[in-house]
Short mmCIF file of N, CA, C and O in Angstrom, two decimals:
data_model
loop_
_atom_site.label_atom_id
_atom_site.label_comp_id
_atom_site.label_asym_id
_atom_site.label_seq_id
_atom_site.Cartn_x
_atom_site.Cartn_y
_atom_site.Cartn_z
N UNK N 3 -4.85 -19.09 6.83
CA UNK N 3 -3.60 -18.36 6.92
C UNK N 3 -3.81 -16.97 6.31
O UNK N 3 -4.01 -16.81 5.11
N UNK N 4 -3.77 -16.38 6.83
CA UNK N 4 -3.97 -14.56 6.51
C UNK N 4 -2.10 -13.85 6.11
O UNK N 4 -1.15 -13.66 6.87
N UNK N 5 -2.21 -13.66 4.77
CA UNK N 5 -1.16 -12.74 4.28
C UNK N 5 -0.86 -11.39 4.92
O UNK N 5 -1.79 -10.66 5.27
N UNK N 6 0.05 -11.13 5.04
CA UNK N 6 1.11 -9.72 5.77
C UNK N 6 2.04 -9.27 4.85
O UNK N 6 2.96 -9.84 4.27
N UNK N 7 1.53 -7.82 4.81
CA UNK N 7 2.56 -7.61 3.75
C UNK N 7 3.52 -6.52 4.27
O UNK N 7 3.13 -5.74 5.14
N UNK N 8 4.93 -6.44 3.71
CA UNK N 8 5.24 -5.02 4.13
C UNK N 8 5.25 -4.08 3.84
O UNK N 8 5.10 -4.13 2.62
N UNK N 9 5.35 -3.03 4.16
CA UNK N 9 4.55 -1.95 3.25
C UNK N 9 5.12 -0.65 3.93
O UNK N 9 5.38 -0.36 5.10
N UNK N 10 5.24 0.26 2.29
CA UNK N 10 6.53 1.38 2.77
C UNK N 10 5.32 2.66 2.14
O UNK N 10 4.69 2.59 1.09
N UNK N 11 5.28 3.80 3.21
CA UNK N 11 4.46 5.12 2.51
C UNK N 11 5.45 6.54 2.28
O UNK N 11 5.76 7.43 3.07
N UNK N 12 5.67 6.40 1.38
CA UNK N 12 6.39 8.01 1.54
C UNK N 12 6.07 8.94 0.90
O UNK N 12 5.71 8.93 -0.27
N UNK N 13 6.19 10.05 1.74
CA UNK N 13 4.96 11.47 1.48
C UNK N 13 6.56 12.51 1.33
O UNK N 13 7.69 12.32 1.79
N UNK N 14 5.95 13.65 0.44
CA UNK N 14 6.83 14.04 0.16
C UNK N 14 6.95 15.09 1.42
O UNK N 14 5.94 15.36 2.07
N UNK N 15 8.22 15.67 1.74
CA UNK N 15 7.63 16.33 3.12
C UNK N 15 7.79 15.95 4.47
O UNK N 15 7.90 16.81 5.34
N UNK N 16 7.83 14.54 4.76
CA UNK N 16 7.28 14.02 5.65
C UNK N 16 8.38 12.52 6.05
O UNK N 16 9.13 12.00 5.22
N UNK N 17 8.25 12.17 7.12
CA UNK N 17 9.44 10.74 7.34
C UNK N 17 8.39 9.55 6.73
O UNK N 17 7.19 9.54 7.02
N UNK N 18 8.97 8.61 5.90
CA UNK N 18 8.31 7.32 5.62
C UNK N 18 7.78 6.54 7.14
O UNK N 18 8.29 6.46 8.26
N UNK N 19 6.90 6.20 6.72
CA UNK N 19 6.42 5.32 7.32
C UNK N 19 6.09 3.61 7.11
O UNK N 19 5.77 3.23 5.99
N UNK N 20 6.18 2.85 8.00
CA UNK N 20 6.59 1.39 7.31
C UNK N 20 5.63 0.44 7.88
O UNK N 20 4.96 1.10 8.68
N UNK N 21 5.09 -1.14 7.86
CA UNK N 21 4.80 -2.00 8.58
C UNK N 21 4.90 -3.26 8.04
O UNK N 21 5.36 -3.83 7.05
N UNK N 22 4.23 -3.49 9.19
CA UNK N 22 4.09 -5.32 8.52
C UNK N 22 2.78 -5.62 8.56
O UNK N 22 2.81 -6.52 9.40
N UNK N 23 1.33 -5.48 8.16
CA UNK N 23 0.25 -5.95 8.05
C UNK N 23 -0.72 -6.38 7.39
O UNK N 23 -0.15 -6.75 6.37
N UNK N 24 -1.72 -6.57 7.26
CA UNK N 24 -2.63 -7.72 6.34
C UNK N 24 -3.60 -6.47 5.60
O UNK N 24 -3.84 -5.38 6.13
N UNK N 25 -4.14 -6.96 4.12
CA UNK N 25 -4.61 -6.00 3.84
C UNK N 25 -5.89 -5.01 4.20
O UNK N 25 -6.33 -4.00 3.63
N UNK N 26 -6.27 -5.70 5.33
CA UNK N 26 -6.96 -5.03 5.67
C UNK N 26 -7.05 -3.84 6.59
O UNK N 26 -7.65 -2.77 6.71
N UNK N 27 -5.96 -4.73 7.29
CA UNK N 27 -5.32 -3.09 8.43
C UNK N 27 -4.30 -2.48 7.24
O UNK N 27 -3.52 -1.62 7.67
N UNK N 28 -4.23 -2.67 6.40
CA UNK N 28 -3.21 -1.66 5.67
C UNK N 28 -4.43 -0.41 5.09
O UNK N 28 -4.27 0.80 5.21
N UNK N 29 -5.41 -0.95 4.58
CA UNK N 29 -6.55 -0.09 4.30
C UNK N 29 -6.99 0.79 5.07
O UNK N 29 -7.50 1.83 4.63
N UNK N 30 -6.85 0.54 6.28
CA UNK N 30 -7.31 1.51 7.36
C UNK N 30 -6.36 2.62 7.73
O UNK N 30 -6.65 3.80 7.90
N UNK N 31 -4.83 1.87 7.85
CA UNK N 31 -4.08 2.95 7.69
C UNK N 31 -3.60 3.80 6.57
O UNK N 31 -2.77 4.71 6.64
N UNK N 32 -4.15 3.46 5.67
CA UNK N 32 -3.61 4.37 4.32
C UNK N 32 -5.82 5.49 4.46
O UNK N 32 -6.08 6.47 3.76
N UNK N 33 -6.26 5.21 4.92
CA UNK N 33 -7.79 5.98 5.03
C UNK N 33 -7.00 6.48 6.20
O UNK N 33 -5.92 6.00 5.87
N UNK N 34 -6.78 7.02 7.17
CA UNK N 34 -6.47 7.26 8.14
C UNK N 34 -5.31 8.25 7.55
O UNK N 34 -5.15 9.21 8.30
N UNK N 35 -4.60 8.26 6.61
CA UNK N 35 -3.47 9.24 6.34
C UNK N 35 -3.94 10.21 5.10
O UNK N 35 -3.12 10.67 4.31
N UNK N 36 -4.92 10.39 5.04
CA UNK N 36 -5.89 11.15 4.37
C UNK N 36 -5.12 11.38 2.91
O UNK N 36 -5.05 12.59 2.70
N UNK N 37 -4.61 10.74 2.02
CA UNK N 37 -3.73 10.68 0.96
C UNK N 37 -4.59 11.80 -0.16
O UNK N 37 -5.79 11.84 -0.44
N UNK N 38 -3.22 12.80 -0.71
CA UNK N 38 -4.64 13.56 -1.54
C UNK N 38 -4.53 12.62 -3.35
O UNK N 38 -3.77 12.11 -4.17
N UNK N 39 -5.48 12.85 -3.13
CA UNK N 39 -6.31 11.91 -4.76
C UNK N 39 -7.70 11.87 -4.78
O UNK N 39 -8.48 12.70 -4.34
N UNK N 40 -7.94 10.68 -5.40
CA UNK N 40 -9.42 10.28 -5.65
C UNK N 40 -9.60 9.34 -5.34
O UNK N 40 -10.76 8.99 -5.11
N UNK N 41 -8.62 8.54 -5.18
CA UNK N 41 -8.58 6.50 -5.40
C UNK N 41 -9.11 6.35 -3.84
O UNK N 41 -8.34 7.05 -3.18
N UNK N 42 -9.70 5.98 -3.31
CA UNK N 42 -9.78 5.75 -2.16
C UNK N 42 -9.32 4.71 -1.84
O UNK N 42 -9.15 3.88 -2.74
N UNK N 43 -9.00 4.41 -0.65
CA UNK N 43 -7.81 3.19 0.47
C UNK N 43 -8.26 2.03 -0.47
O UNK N 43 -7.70 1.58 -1.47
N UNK N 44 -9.14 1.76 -0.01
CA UNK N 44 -9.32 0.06 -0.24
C UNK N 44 -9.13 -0.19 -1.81
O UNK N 44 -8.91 -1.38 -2.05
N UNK N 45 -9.17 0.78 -3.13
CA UNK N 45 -8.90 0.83 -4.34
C UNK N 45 -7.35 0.75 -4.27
O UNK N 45 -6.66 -0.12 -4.79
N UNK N 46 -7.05 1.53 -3.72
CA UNK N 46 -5.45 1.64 -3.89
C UNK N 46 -4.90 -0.24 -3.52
O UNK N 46 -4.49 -1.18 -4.20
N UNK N 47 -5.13 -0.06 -2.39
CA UNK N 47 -4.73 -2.23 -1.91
C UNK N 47 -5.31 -2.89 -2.60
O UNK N 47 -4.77 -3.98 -2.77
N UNK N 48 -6.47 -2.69 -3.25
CA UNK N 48 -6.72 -3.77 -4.30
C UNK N 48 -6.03 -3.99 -5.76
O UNK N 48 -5.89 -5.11 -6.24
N UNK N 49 -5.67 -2.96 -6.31
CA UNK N 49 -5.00 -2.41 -7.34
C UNK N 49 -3.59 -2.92 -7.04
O UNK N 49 -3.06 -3.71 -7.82
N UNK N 50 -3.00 -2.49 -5.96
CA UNK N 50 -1.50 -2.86 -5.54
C UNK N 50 -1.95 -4.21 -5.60
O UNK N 50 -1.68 -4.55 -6.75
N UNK N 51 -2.38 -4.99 -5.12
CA UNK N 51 -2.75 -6.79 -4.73
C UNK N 51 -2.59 -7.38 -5.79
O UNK N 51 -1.98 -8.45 -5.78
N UNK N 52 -3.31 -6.59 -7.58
CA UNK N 52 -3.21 -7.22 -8.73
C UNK N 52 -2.47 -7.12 -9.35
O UNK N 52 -2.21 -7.88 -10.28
N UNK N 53 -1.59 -5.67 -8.89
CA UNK N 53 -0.12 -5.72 -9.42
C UNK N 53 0.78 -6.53 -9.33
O UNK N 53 1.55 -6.76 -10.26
N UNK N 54 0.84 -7.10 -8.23
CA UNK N 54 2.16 -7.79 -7.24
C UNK N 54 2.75 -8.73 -8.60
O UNK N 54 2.21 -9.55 -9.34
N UNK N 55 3.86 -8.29 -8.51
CA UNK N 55 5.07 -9.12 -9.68
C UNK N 55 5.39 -10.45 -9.55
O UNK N 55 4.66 -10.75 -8.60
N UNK N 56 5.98 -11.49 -9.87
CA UNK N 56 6.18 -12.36 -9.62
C UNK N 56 7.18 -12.76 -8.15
O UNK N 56 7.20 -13.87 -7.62
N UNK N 57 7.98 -11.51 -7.69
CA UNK N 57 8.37 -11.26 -6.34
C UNK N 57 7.64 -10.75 -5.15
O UNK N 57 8.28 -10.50 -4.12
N UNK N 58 6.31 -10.57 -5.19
CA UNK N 58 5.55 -10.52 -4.69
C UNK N 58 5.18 -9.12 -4.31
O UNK N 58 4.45 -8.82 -3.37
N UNK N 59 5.89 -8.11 -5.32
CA UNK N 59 5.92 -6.75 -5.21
C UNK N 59 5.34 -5.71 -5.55
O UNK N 59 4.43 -6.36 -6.07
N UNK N 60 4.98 -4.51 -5.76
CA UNK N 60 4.41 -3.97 -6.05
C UNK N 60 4.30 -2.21 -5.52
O UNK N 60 4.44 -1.81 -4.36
N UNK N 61 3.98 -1.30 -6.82
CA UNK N 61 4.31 0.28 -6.20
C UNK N 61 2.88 1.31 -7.35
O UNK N 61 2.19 1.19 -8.36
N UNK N 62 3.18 2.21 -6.28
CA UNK N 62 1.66 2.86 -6.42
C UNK N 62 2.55 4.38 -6.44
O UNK N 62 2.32 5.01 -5.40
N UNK N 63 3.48 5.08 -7.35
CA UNK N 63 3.90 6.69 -7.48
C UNK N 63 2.49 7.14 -7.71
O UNK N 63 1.75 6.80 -8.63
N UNK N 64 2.20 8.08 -6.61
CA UNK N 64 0.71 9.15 -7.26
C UNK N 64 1.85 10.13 -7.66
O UNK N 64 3.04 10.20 -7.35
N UNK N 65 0.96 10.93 -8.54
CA UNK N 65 1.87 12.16 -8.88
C UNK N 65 1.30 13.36 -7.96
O UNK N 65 1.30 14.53 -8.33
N UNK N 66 0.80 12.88 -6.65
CA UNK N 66 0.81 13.94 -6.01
C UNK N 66 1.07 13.84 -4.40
O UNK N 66 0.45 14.09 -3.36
N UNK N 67 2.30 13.33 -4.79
CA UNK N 67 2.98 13.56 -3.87
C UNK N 67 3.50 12.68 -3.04
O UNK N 67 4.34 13.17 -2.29
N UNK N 68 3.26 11.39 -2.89
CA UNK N 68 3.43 9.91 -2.44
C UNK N 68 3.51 8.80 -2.91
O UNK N 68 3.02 8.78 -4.03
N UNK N 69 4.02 7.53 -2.49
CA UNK N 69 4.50 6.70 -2.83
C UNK N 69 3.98 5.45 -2.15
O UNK N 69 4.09 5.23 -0.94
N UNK N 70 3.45 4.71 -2.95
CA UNK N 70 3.52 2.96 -1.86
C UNK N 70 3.73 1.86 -2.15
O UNK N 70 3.20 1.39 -3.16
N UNK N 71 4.40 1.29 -1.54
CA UNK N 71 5.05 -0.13 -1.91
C UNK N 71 4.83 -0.85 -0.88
O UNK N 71 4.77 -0.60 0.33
N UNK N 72 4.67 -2.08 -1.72
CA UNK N 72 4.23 -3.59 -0.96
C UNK N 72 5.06 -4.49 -1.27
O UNK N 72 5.68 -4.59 -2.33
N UNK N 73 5.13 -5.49 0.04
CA UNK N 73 6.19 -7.00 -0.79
C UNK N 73 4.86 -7.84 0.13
O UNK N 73 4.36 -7.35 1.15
N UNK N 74 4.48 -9.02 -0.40
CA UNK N 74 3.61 -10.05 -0.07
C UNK N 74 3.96 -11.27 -0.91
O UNK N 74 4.72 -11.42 -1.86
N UNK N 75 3.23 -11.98 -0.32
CA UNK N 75 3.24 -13.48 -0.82
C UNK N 75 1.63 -13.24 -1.83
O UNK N 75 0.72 -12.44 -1.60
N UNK N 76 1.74 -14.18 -2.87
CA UNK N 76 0.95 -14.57 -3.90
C UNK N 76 -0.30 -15.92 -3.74
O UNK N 76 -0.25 -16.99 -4.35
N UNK N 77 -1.11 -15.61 -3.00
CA UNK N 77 -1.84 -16.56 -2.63
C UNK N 77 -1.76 -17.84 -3.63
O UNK N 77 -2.42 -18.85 -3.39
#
């Protein structure tokens, strides 16, 4: 059974963008939106993954300039 999460990006500037997918296509689309930092994609979803609260939640404020949030299930 493969987890889906939903997942909210908001850029400052710019319309949010939203989905419903597994972390691996979420990785691709957050590399694909060229986010400015250092953390690269797959750091950022792994980091969010160990966050996730006991609601299965979780948020990533960069201070430069974007936002991401996840809701998933807790393997």
């Amino acid at each position: 059974m493969t987890t889906r999460y939903l997942w909210t990006l908001e850029r400052d500037g710019r319309a949010a963008r939203s989905g419903f997918d597994t972390l691996d296509d979420l990785t691709g689309i957050l590399a694909d939106e060229n986010l400015p930092g250092v953390m690269p994609a797959d750091w950022i979803v792994t980091t969010l993954q160990m966050d996730l609260d006991e609601e299965g939640a979780a948020v990533h404020d960069s201070p430069l300039g974007w936002a991401l949030r996840i809701k998933g299930e807790r393997p």
